[in-house]
PDB file of C-alpha atoms in Angstrom:
ATOM      1  CA  MET A 552      -1.034   2.823  -5.781  1.00  0.00           C
ATOM      2  CA  LEU A 553       2.435   1.242  -5.960  1.00  0.00           C
ATOM      3  CA  THR A 554       5.799   1.524  -4.182  1.00  0.00           C
ATOM      4  CA  LYS A 555       8.323   2.888  -6.108  1.00  0.00           C
ATOM      5  CA  LYS A 556      10.112  -0.679  -5.981  1.00  0.00           C
ATOM      6  CA  GLN A 557       7.097  -2.259  -7.014  1.00  0.00           C
ATOM      7  CA  HIS A 558       7.298   0.190 -10.267  1.00  0.00           C
ATOM      8  CA  GLU A 559      10.647  -0.580 -10.664  1.00  0.00           C
ATOM      9  CA  LEU A 560      10.056  -4.469 -10.319  1.00  0.00           C
ATOM     10  CA  LEU A 561       6.794  -4.310 -12.420  1.00  0.00           C
ATOM     11  CA  LEU A 562       8.973  -2.265 -15.532  1.00  0.00           C
ATOM     12  CA  PHE A 563      11.345  -4.938 -15.147  1.00  0.00           C
ATOM     13  CA  ILE A 564       9.391  -7.667 -15.544  1.00  0.00           C
ATOM     14  CA  ASN A 565       7.294  -6.431 -18.572  1.00  0.00           C
ATOM     15  CA  ASN A 566      10.388  -4.908 -20.056  1.00  0.00           C
ATOM     16  CA  ARG A 567      11.966  -8.185 -20.138  1.00  0.00           C
ATOM     17  CA  ILE A 568       8.814 -10.418 -21.061  1.00  0.00           C
ATOM     18  CA  THR A 569       8.486  -8.600 -23.743  1.00  0.00           C
ATOM     19  CA  GLU A 570      12.031  -8.799 -25.203  1.00  0.00           C
ATOM     20  CA  SER A 571      12.251 -12.707 -24.440  1.00  0.00           C
ATOM     21  CA  GLY A 572       8.739 -14.132 -23.581  1.00  0.00           C
ATOM     22  CA  VAL A 573      10.816 -15.418 -20.162  1.00  0.00           C
ATOM     23  CA  SER A 574      10.015 -13.356 -17.114  1.00  0.00           C
ATOM     24  CA  PRO A 575      13.717 -13.142 -15.124  1.00  0.00           C
ATOM     25  CA  SER A 576      15.113 -15.041 -12.669  1.00  0.00           C
ATOM     26  CA  PHE A 577      14.875 -13.401  -8.763  1.00  0.00           C
ATOM     27  CA  ASP A 578      18.728 -13.299  -8.639  1.00  0.00           C
ATOM     28  CA  GLU A 579      18.092 -10.971 -12.386  1.00  0.00           C
ATOM     29  CA  MET A 580      15.186  -9.001 -10.485  1.00  0.00           C
ATOM     30  CA  LYS A 581      17.219  -8.731  -6.659  1.00  0.00           C
ATOM     31  CA  GLU A 582      20.427  -7.517  -9.181  1.00  0.00           C
ATOM     32  CA  ALA A 583      17.958  -5.384 -10.529  1.00  0.00           C
ATOM     33  CA  LEU A 584      16.395  -3.548  -7.901  1.00  0.00           C
ATOM     34  CA  ASP A 585      19.657  -3.056  -6.452  1.00  0.00           C
ATOM     35  CA  LEU A 586      18.613  -5.353  -3.147  1.00  0.00           C
ATOM     36  CA  ARG A 587      20.537  -7.565  -0.801  1.00  0.00           C
ATOM     37  CA  SER A 588      18.080 -10.506  -0.411  1.00  0.00           C
ATOM     38  CA  LYS A 589      15.538 -12.707  -2.867  1.00  0.00           C
ATOM     39  CA  SER A 590      12.862 -12.191   0.251  1.00  0.00           C
ATOM     40  CA  GLY A 591      12.202  -8.551  -0.664  1.00  0.00           C
ATOM     41  CA  ILE A 592      11.650  -9.656  -4.154  1.00  0.00           C
ATOM     42  CA  HIS A 593       9.206 -12.206  -2.605  1.00  0.00           C
ATOM     43  CA  ARG A 594       7.620  -9.411  -0.998  1.00  0.00           C
ATOM     44  CA  LEU A 595       7.292  -7.298  -3.893  1.00  0.00           C
ATOM     45  CA  ILE A 596       5.793 -10.102  -6.111  1.00  0.00           C
ATOM     46  CA  THR A 597       3.712 -11.857  -3.650  1.00  0.00           C
ATOM     47  CA  ALA A 598       2.454  -7.539  -2.897  1.00  0.00           C
ATOM     48  CA  LEU A 599       2.118  -7.284  -7.126  1.00  0.00           C
ATOM     49  CA  GLU A 600       0.193 -10.558  -7.503  1.00  0.00           C
ATOM     50  CA  GLU A 601      -1.858  -9.571  -4.634  1.00  0.00           C
ATOM     51  CA  ARG A 602      -3.016  -6.352  -6.388  1.00  0.00           C
ATOM     52  CA  GLY A 603      -3.545  -8.032  -9.549  1.00  0.00           C
ATOM     53  CA  PHE A 604      -0.852  -6.766 -11.499  1.00  0.00           C
ATOM     54  CA  ILE A 605       0.654 -10.148 -12.106  1.00  0.00           C
ATOM     55  CA  ARG A 606       0.129 -13.540 -11.256  1.00  0.00           C
ATOM     56  CA  ARG A 607       1.974 -16.697 -11.285  1.00  0.00           C
ATOM     57  CA  LEU A 608       1.846 -19.462 -13.742  1.00  0.00           C
ATOM     58  CA  PRO A 609       1.092 -22.677 -11.918  1.00  0.00           C
ATOM     59  CA  HIS A 610       3.763 -25.147 -12.137  1.00  0.00           C
ATOM     60  CA  ARG A 611       5.809 -23.371 -14.550  1.00  0.00           C
ATOM     61  CA  ALA A 612       9.464 -22.370 -13.013  1.00  0.00           C
ATOM     62  CA  ARG A 613      10.123 -18.593 -13.466  1.00  0.00           C
ATOM     63  CA  ALA A 614       6.646 -17.852 -14.718  1.00  0.00           C
ATOM     64  CA  LEU A 615       5.609 -15.020 -14.509  1.00  0.00           C
ATOM     65  CA  GLU A 616       2.367 -13.101 -16.068  1.00  0.00           C
ATOM     66  CA  VAL A 617       1.291  -9.177 -16.743  1.00  0.00           C
ATOM     67  CA  LEU A 618      -2.115  -8.715 -15.996  1.00  0.00           C
ATOM     68  CA  LYS A 619      -1.969  -4.957 -16.307  1.00  0.00           C
ATOM     69  CA  MET A 620      -0.222  -1.863 -15.950  1.00  0.00           C
ATOM     70  CA  PRO A 621      -0.747   1.420 -13.920  1.00  0.00           C
ATOM     71  CA  ASP A 622      -2.651   4.397 -15.336  1.00  0.00           C
ATOM     72  CA  ASP A 623       1.132   6.154 -15.493  1.00  0.00           C
ATOM     73  CA  MET A 624       3.062   3.196 -17.166  1.00  0.00           C
ATOM     74  CA  THR A 625       0.405   3.123 -19.567  1.00  0.00           C
ATOM     75  CA  ALA A 626       2.846   5.180 -22.014  1.00  0.00           C
ATOM     76  CA  ALA A 627       5.661   3.477 -23.850  1.00  0.00           C
ATOM     77  CA  ALA A 628       8.883   3.442 -21.995  1.00  0.00           C
ATOM     78  CA  PRO A 629      12.369   2.655 -23.109  1.00  0.00           C
ATOM     79  CA  PRO A 630      13.080  -1.288 -23.101  1.00  0.00           C
ATOM     80  CA  ALA A 631      14.455  -1.862 -19.756  1.00  0.00           C
ATOM     81  CA  PRO A 632      18.520  -2.861 -20.093  1.00  0.00           C
ATOM     82  CA  THR A 633      18.761  -6.717 -18.983  1.00  0.00           C
ATOM     83  CA  GLN A 634      22.592  -7.315 -19.161  1.00  0.00           C
ATOM     84  CA  ARG A 635      24.366  -6.991 -15.288  1.00  0.00           C
ATOM     85  CA  GLY A 636      24.144  -3.602 -13.325  1.00  0.00           C
ATOM     86  CA  PHE A 637      21.093  -2.787 -14.473  1.00  0.00           C
ATOM     87  CA  LYS A 638      19.081   0.745 -12.887  1.00  0.00           C
ATOM     88  CA  PRO A 639      15.540   0.533 -13.853  1.00  0.00           C
ATOM     89  CA  ALA A 640      14.026   3.765 -15.233  1.00  0.00           C
ATOM     90  CA  ILE A 641      12.177   5.199 -11.690  1.00  0.00           C
ATOM     91  CA  VAL A 642       8.429   5.718 -12.885  1.00  0.00           C
ATOM     92  CA  ASN A 643       7.403   8.993 -10.930  1.00  0.00           C
ATOM     93  CA  SER A 644       3.932   7.749  -8.763  1.00  0.00           C
ATOM     94  CA  ASN A 645       2.303  11.826  -9.110  1.00  0.00           C
ATOM     95  CA  PHE A 646      -0.316  10.681  -6.578  1.00  0.00           C
ATOM     96  CA  LYS A 647      -3.616  11.752  -6.921  1.00  0.00           C
ATOM     97  CA  PRO A 648      -5.749  13.297  -4.394  1.00  0.00           C
ATOM     98  CA  VAL A 649      -8.396  11.091  -2.634  1.00  0.00           C
ATOM     99  CA  ARG A 650     -12.054  11.061  -4.016  1.00  0.00           C
ATOM    100  CA  GLN A 651     -14.101  13.435  -2.762  1.00  0.00           C
ATOM    101  CA  LEU A 652     -17.114  12.484  -0.100  1.00  0.00           C
ATOM    102  CA  SER A 653     -19.907  15.596   0.017  1.00  0.00           C
ATOM    103  CA  ARG A 654     -17.698  18.467  -0.709  1.00  0.00           C
ATOM    104  CA  PRO A 655     -15.422  20.245  -2.967  1.00  0.00           C
ATOM    105  CA  SER A 656     -11.533  20.171  -1.927  1.00  0.00           C
ATOM    106  CA  ALA A 657     -10.302  21.951   0.560  1.00  0.00           C
ATOM    107  CA  ARG A 658      -7.780  23.971  -1.740  1.00  0.00           C
ATOM    108  CA  THR A 659     -10.051  24.927  -4.052  1.00  0.00           C
ATOM    109  CA  GLN A 660     -13.119  26.253  -1.733  1.00  0.00           C
ATOM    110  CA  GLN A 661     -13.149  28.984   0.998  1.00  0.00           C
ATOM    111  CA  PRO A 662     -11.839  27.883   4.141  1.00  0.00           C
ATOM    112  CA  SER A 663     -14.717  27.094   6.297  1.00  0.00           C
ATOM    113  CA  HIS A 664     -15.646  26.299   9.961  1.00  0.00           C
ATOM    114  CA  PRO A 665     -16.945  22.498  10.602  1.00  0.00           C
ATOM    115  CA  ALA A 666     -20.566  22.473  11.430  1.00  0.00           C
ATOM    116  CA  ALA A 667     -21.022  22.165  15.299  1.00  0.00           C
ATOM    117  CA  GLY A 668     -20.662  18.469  16.840  1.00  0.00           C
ATOM    118  CA  SER A 669     -17.885  17.453  14.146  1.00  0.00           C
ATOM    119  CA  VAL A 670     -14.424  18.476  13.335  1.00  0.00           C
ATOM    120  CA  ASP A 671     -12.003  18.557  10.224  1.00  0.00           C
ATOM    121  CA  LEU A 672      -9.220  15.862   9.994  1.00  0.00           C
ATOM    122  CA  PRO A 673      -6.731  15.899   7.551  1.00  0.00           C
ATOM    123  CA  VAL A 674      -6.999  13.416   4.686  1.00  0.00           C
ATOM    124  CA  LEU A 675      -3.246  11.829   4.278  1.00  0.00           C
ATOM    125  CA  GLY A 676      -3.467   9.619   1.145  1.00  0.00           C
ATOM    126  CA  LYS A 677      -3.714   5.976   1.338  1.00  0.00           C
ATOM    127  CA  ILE A 678      -3.183   3.324   3.135  1.00  0.00           C
ATOM    128  CA  ALA A 679      -3.142  -0.827   1.552  1.00  0.00           C
ATOM    129  CA  ALA A 680      -4.994  -3.430   3.049  1.00  0.00           C
ATOM    130  CA  GLY A 681      -3.657  -6.002   1.967  1.00  0.00           C
ATOM    131  CA  THR A 682       0.063  -5.124   0.919  1.00  0.00           C
ATOM    132  CA  PRO A 683       2.135  -2.203   2.126  1.00  0.00           C
ATOM    133  CA  ILE A 684       2.669   0.581  -0.282  1.00  0.00           C
ATOM    134  CA  ASP A 685       4.311   3.812   0.286  1.00  0.00           C
ATOM    135  CA  ALA A 686       4.393   5.552   3.762  1.00  0.00           C
ATOM    136  CA  ILE A 687       1.752   8.139   4.809  1.00  0.00           C
ATOM    137  CA  GLN A 688       2.026  10.755   2.335  1.00  0.00           C
ATOM    138  CA  HIS A 689       1.620  14.634   3.412  1.00  0.00           C
ATOM    139  CA  GLU A 690      -2.120  16.131   3.604  1.00  0.00           C
ATOM    140  CA  VAL A 691      -4.017  15.658   0.401  1.00  0.00           C
ATOM    141  CA  ASP A 692      -7.719  16.622   1.435  1.00  0.00           C
ATOM    142  CA  ARG A 693     -10.022  17.383   5.198  1.00  0.00           C
ATOM    143  CA  PHE A 694     -13.541  15.657   5.387  1.00  0.00           C
ATOM    144  CA  SER A 695     -15.566  16.775   9.057  1.00  0.00           C
ATOM    145  CA  ALA A 696     -15.955  13.647  10.941  1.00  0.00           C
ATOM    146  CA  PRO A 697     -18.327  13.667  13.802  1.00  0.00           C
ATOM    147  CA  GLU A 698     -16.281  14.326  17.095  1.00  0.00           C
ATOM    148  CA  ALA A 699     -18.568  11.821  19.565  1.00  0.00           C
ATOM    149  CA  PHE A 700     -16.597   9.021  17.277  1.00  0.00           C
ATOM    150  CA  LEU A 701     -13.360  10.218  18.457  1.00  0.00           C
ATOM    151  CA  GLY A 702     -12.460  10.995  22.040  1.00  0.00           C
ATOM    152  CA  GLY A 703      -9.366  12.276  23.060  1.00  0.00           C
ATOM    153  CA  GLY A 704      -6.321  13.129  21.059  1.00  0.00           C
ATOM    154  CA  GLU A 705      -4.945  13.525  17.880  1.00  0.00           C
ATOM    155  CA  HIS A 706      -6.669  11.584  14.332  1.00  0.00           C
ATOM    156  CA  TYR A 707      -6.256  11.536  10.769  1.00  0.00           C
ATOM    157  CA  ILE A 708      -7.717   9.880   8.071  1.00  0.00           C
ATOM    158  CA  LEU A 709      -6.475   7.507   5.618  1.00  0.00           C
ATOM    159  CA  GLU A 710      -8.669   5.786   2.136  1.00  0.00           C
ATOM    160  CA  VAL A 711      -8.124   2.128   2.222  1.00  0.00           C
ATOM    161  CA  GLU A 712      -7.293   0.152  -0.472  1.00  0.00           C
ATOM    162  CA  GLY A 713      -7.268  -3.440  -0.836  1.00  0.00           C
ATOM    163  CA  GLU A 714      -9.594  -6.371   0.395  1.00  0.00           C
ATOM    164  CA  SER A 715      -7.700  -7.940   3.430  1.00  0.00           C
ATOM    165  CA  MET A 716      -9.436  -6.748   6.255  1.00  0.00           C
ATOM    166  CA  ILE A 717     -13.282  -7.167   4.533  1.00  0.00           C
ATOM    167  CA  GLU A 718     -14.093  -9.745   7.387  1.00  0.00           C
ATOM    168  CA  ALA A 719     -12.980  -6.642  10.217  1.00  0.00           C
ATOM    169  CA  GLY A 720     -15.729  -4.647   7.557  1.00  0.00           C
ATOM    170  CA  ILE A 721     -13.012  -2.632   6.555  1.00  0.00           C
ATOM    171  CA  ASN A 722     -14.029  -2.271   2.659  1.00  0.00           C
ATOM    172  CA  ASP A 723     -11.907  -0.769  -0.570  1.00  0.00           C
ATOM    173  CA  GLY A 724     -12.830   2.517  -0.536  1.00  0.00           C
ATOM    174  CA  ASP A 725     -13.520   3.222   2.980  1.00  0.00           C
ATOM    175  CA  TYR A 726     -12.038   5.807   4.733  1.00  0.00           C
ATOM    176  CA  ALA A 727     -10.289   4.691   8.274  1.00  0.00           C
ATOM    177  CA  VAL A 728     -10.196   7.588  11.347  1.00  0.00           C
ATOM    178  CA  ILE A 729      -7.148   6.758  12.889  1.00  0.00           C
ATOM    179  CA  LYS A 730      -6.258   8.144  16.724  1.00  0.00           C
ATOM    180  CA  ARG A 731      -2.410   8.574  16.396  1.00  0.00           C
ATOM    181  CA  CYS A 732      -0.088   6.850  18.794  1.00  0.00           C
ATOM    182  CA  SER A 733       3.157   4.740  19.407  1.00  0.00           C
ATOM    183  CA  ASP A 734       1.563   1.737  20.592  1.00  0.00           C
ATOM    184  CA  ALA A 735      -1.763  -0.356  20.611  1.00  0.00           C
ATOM    185  CA  GLU A 736      -3.348  -3.527  22.509  1.00  0.00           C
ATOM    186  CA  ASN A 737      -2.681  -7.051  21.309  1.00  0.00           C
ATOM    187  CA  GLY A 738      -5.109  -7.296  18.671  1.00  0.00           C
ATOM    188  CA  ALA A 739      -6.185  -4.024  17.536  1.00  0.00           C
ATOM    189  CA  ILE A 740      -6.332  -2.389  13.905  1.00  0.00           C
ATOM    190  CA  VAL A 741      -3.184   0.032  13.993  1.00  0.00           C
ATOM    191  CA  VAL A 742      -1.384   1.533  11.196  1.00  0.00           C
ATOM    192  CA  ALA A 743       2.067  -0.213  10.928  1.00  0.00           C
ATOM    193  CA  LEU A 744       5.147   1.288   9.253  1.00  0.00           C
ATOM    194  CA  VAL A 745       7.643  -1.713   8.114  1.00  0.00           C
ATOM    195  CA  ASP A 746      11.238  -1.000   7.653  1.00  0.00           C
ATOM    196  CA  ASP A 747      10.463   2.792   8.113  1.00  0.00           C
ATOM    197  CA  GLN A 748       9.135   3.215   4.706  1.00  0.00           C
ATOM    198  CA  GLU A 749       6.422   1.592   4.204  1.00  0.00           C
ATOM    199  CA  ALA A 750       2.984   1.363   5.802  1.00  0.00           C
ATOM    200  CA  THR A 751       0.039  -0.886   5.772  1.00  0.00           C
ATOM    201  CA  LEU A 752      -3.419  -1.031   8.054  1.00  0.00           C
ATOM    202  CA  LYS A 753      -3.531  -4.669   9.707  1.00  0.00           C
ATOM    203  CA  ARG A 754      -4.032  -6.515  13.124  1.00  0.00           C
ATOM    204  CA  LEU A 755      -1.737  -6.041  15.813  1.00  0.00           C
ATOM    205  CA  ARG A 756      -0.150  -9.723  17.483  1.00  0.00           C
ATOM    206  CA  ARG A 757       2.719  -9.824  19.316  1.00  0.00           C
ATOM    207  CA  LYS A 758       3.798 -13.596  19.734  1.00  0.00           C
ATOM    208  CA  GLY A 759       7.137 -13.676  21.980  1.00  0.00           C
ATOM    209  CA  ALA A 760       9.916 -11.487  20.184  1.00  0.00           C
ATOM    210  CA  SER A 761       8.176 -11.584  17.399  1.00  0.00           C
ATOM    211  CA  VAL A 762       5.532  -9.139  15.976  1.00  0.00           C
ATOM    212  CA  ALA A 763       2.356 -10.068  13.796  1.00  0.00           C
ATOM    213  CA  LEU A 764       0.711  -8.109  11.175  1.00  0.00           C
ATOM    214  CA  GLU A 765      -2.904 -10.202  10.283  1.00  0.00           C
ATOM    215  CA  ALA A 766      -5.252  -9.432   7.961  1.00  0.00           C
ATOM    216  CA  ALA A 767      -8.944 -10.417   7.558  1.00  0.00           C
ATOM    217  CA  ASN A 768      -9.415 -12.370   5.098  1.00  0.00           C
ATOM    218  CA  PRO A 769      -7.946 -16.174   4.678  1.00  0.00           C
ATOM    219  CA  ASP A 770      -6.637 -15.094   0.931  1.00  0.00           C
ATOM    220  CA  PHE A 771      -4.330 -12.504   2.651  1.00  0.00           C
ATOM    221  CA  GLU A 772      -1.355 -13.952   4.630  1.00  0.00           C
ATOM    222  CA  THR A 773       0.176 -13.108   7.863  1.00  0.00           C
ATOM    223  CA  ARG A 774       3.164 -11.688   8.091  1.00  0.00           C
ATOM    224  CA  ILE A 775       5.963 -11.712  11.366  1.00  0.00           C
ATOM    225  CA  TYR A 776       8.994  -8.571  11.880  1.00  0.00           C
ATOM    226  CA  GLY A 777      11.267  -8.128  14.354  1.00  0.00           C
ATOM    227  CA  PRO A 778       9.767  -5.751  16.532  1.00  0.00           C
ATOM    228  CA  ASP A 779      12.320  -3.664  15.354  1.00  0.00           C
ATOM    229  CA  ARG A 780      10.841  -3.777  11.583  1.00  0.00           C
ATOM    230  CA  VAL A 781       7.364  -2.353  13.233  1.00  0.00           C
ATOM    231  CA  ALA A 782       6.854   0.860  13.895  1.00  0.00           C
ATOM    232  CA  VAL A 783       3.086   1.379  14.702  1.00  0.00           C
ATOM    233  CA  GLN A 784       1.494   5.156  13.539  1.00  0.00           C
ATOM    234  CA  GLY A 785      -2.158   4.928  14.887  1.00  0.00           C
ATOM    235  CA  LYS A 786      -4.738   2.891  15.720  1.00  0.00           C
ATOM    236  CA  LEU A 787      -8.366   2.306  13.877  1.00  0.00           C
ATOM    237  CA  VAL A 788     -11.446   4.388  15.835  1.00  0.00           C
ATOM    238  CA  ALA A 789     -13.408   4.678  13.406  1.00  0.00           C
ATOM    239  CA  LEU A 790     -14.522   3.713   9.437  1.00  0.00           C
ATOM    240  CA  MET A 791     -16.490   6.353   7.093  1.00  0.00           C
ATOM    241  CA  ARG A 792     -18.195   5.114   3.810  1.00  0.00           C
ATOM    242  CA  ARG A 793     -19.466   6.153   0.408  1.00  0.00           C
ATOM    243  CA  TYR A 794     -22.185   4.542  -1.670  1.00  0.00           C
ATOM    244  CA  HIS A 795     -22.532   5.142  -4.673  1.00  0.00           C
TER     245      HIS A 795
END
């Protein structure tokens, strides 16, 4: 799953390479996506690279290679203009419901009560353990979770996508049970909303006036933000895992 901006940038890079054989400059990408700074482009490039859509070619300036395109972008698309003022076409994400664990979707079965000792929790889409993705979506399903895992408070579930938290025992495809809260202790694994638009699952570290979102995989960088850029939306309390 990619954010709208990641979709737009990937489409722009792919079209430019297809047309000219050369990837666009950071300035061209910044202008195409109507961003205010190249730092935003750098974050998008890093996100696409970490998720395996592009790679940077070593020892060559402005050298990017598109490795794959998302399923919803595989259909032929009109070439993107390359002149100044280009506005890339917006590709609708059409988010799909998450995979089922052990029962049909709540939308297709008759309503039922959770088993004794368990509680039904809403599944609110996917969360990135790697790079930020779109902020938490609306409910897409409901799963039962053992009540003993939860304690008090309001909880929800997110499907984990990415591998940046594998050394904390959190794998791609796991289901994270999150306790809704607006703050958490230093070192807790949290759902963090960055710049009011992107959510990620990371370990929270406060360093003076800065907030660090720390990965648990040496292949992923720790990202540091000002305190006004990060809002805690919940804390990890349990994991659910499906074995195939």
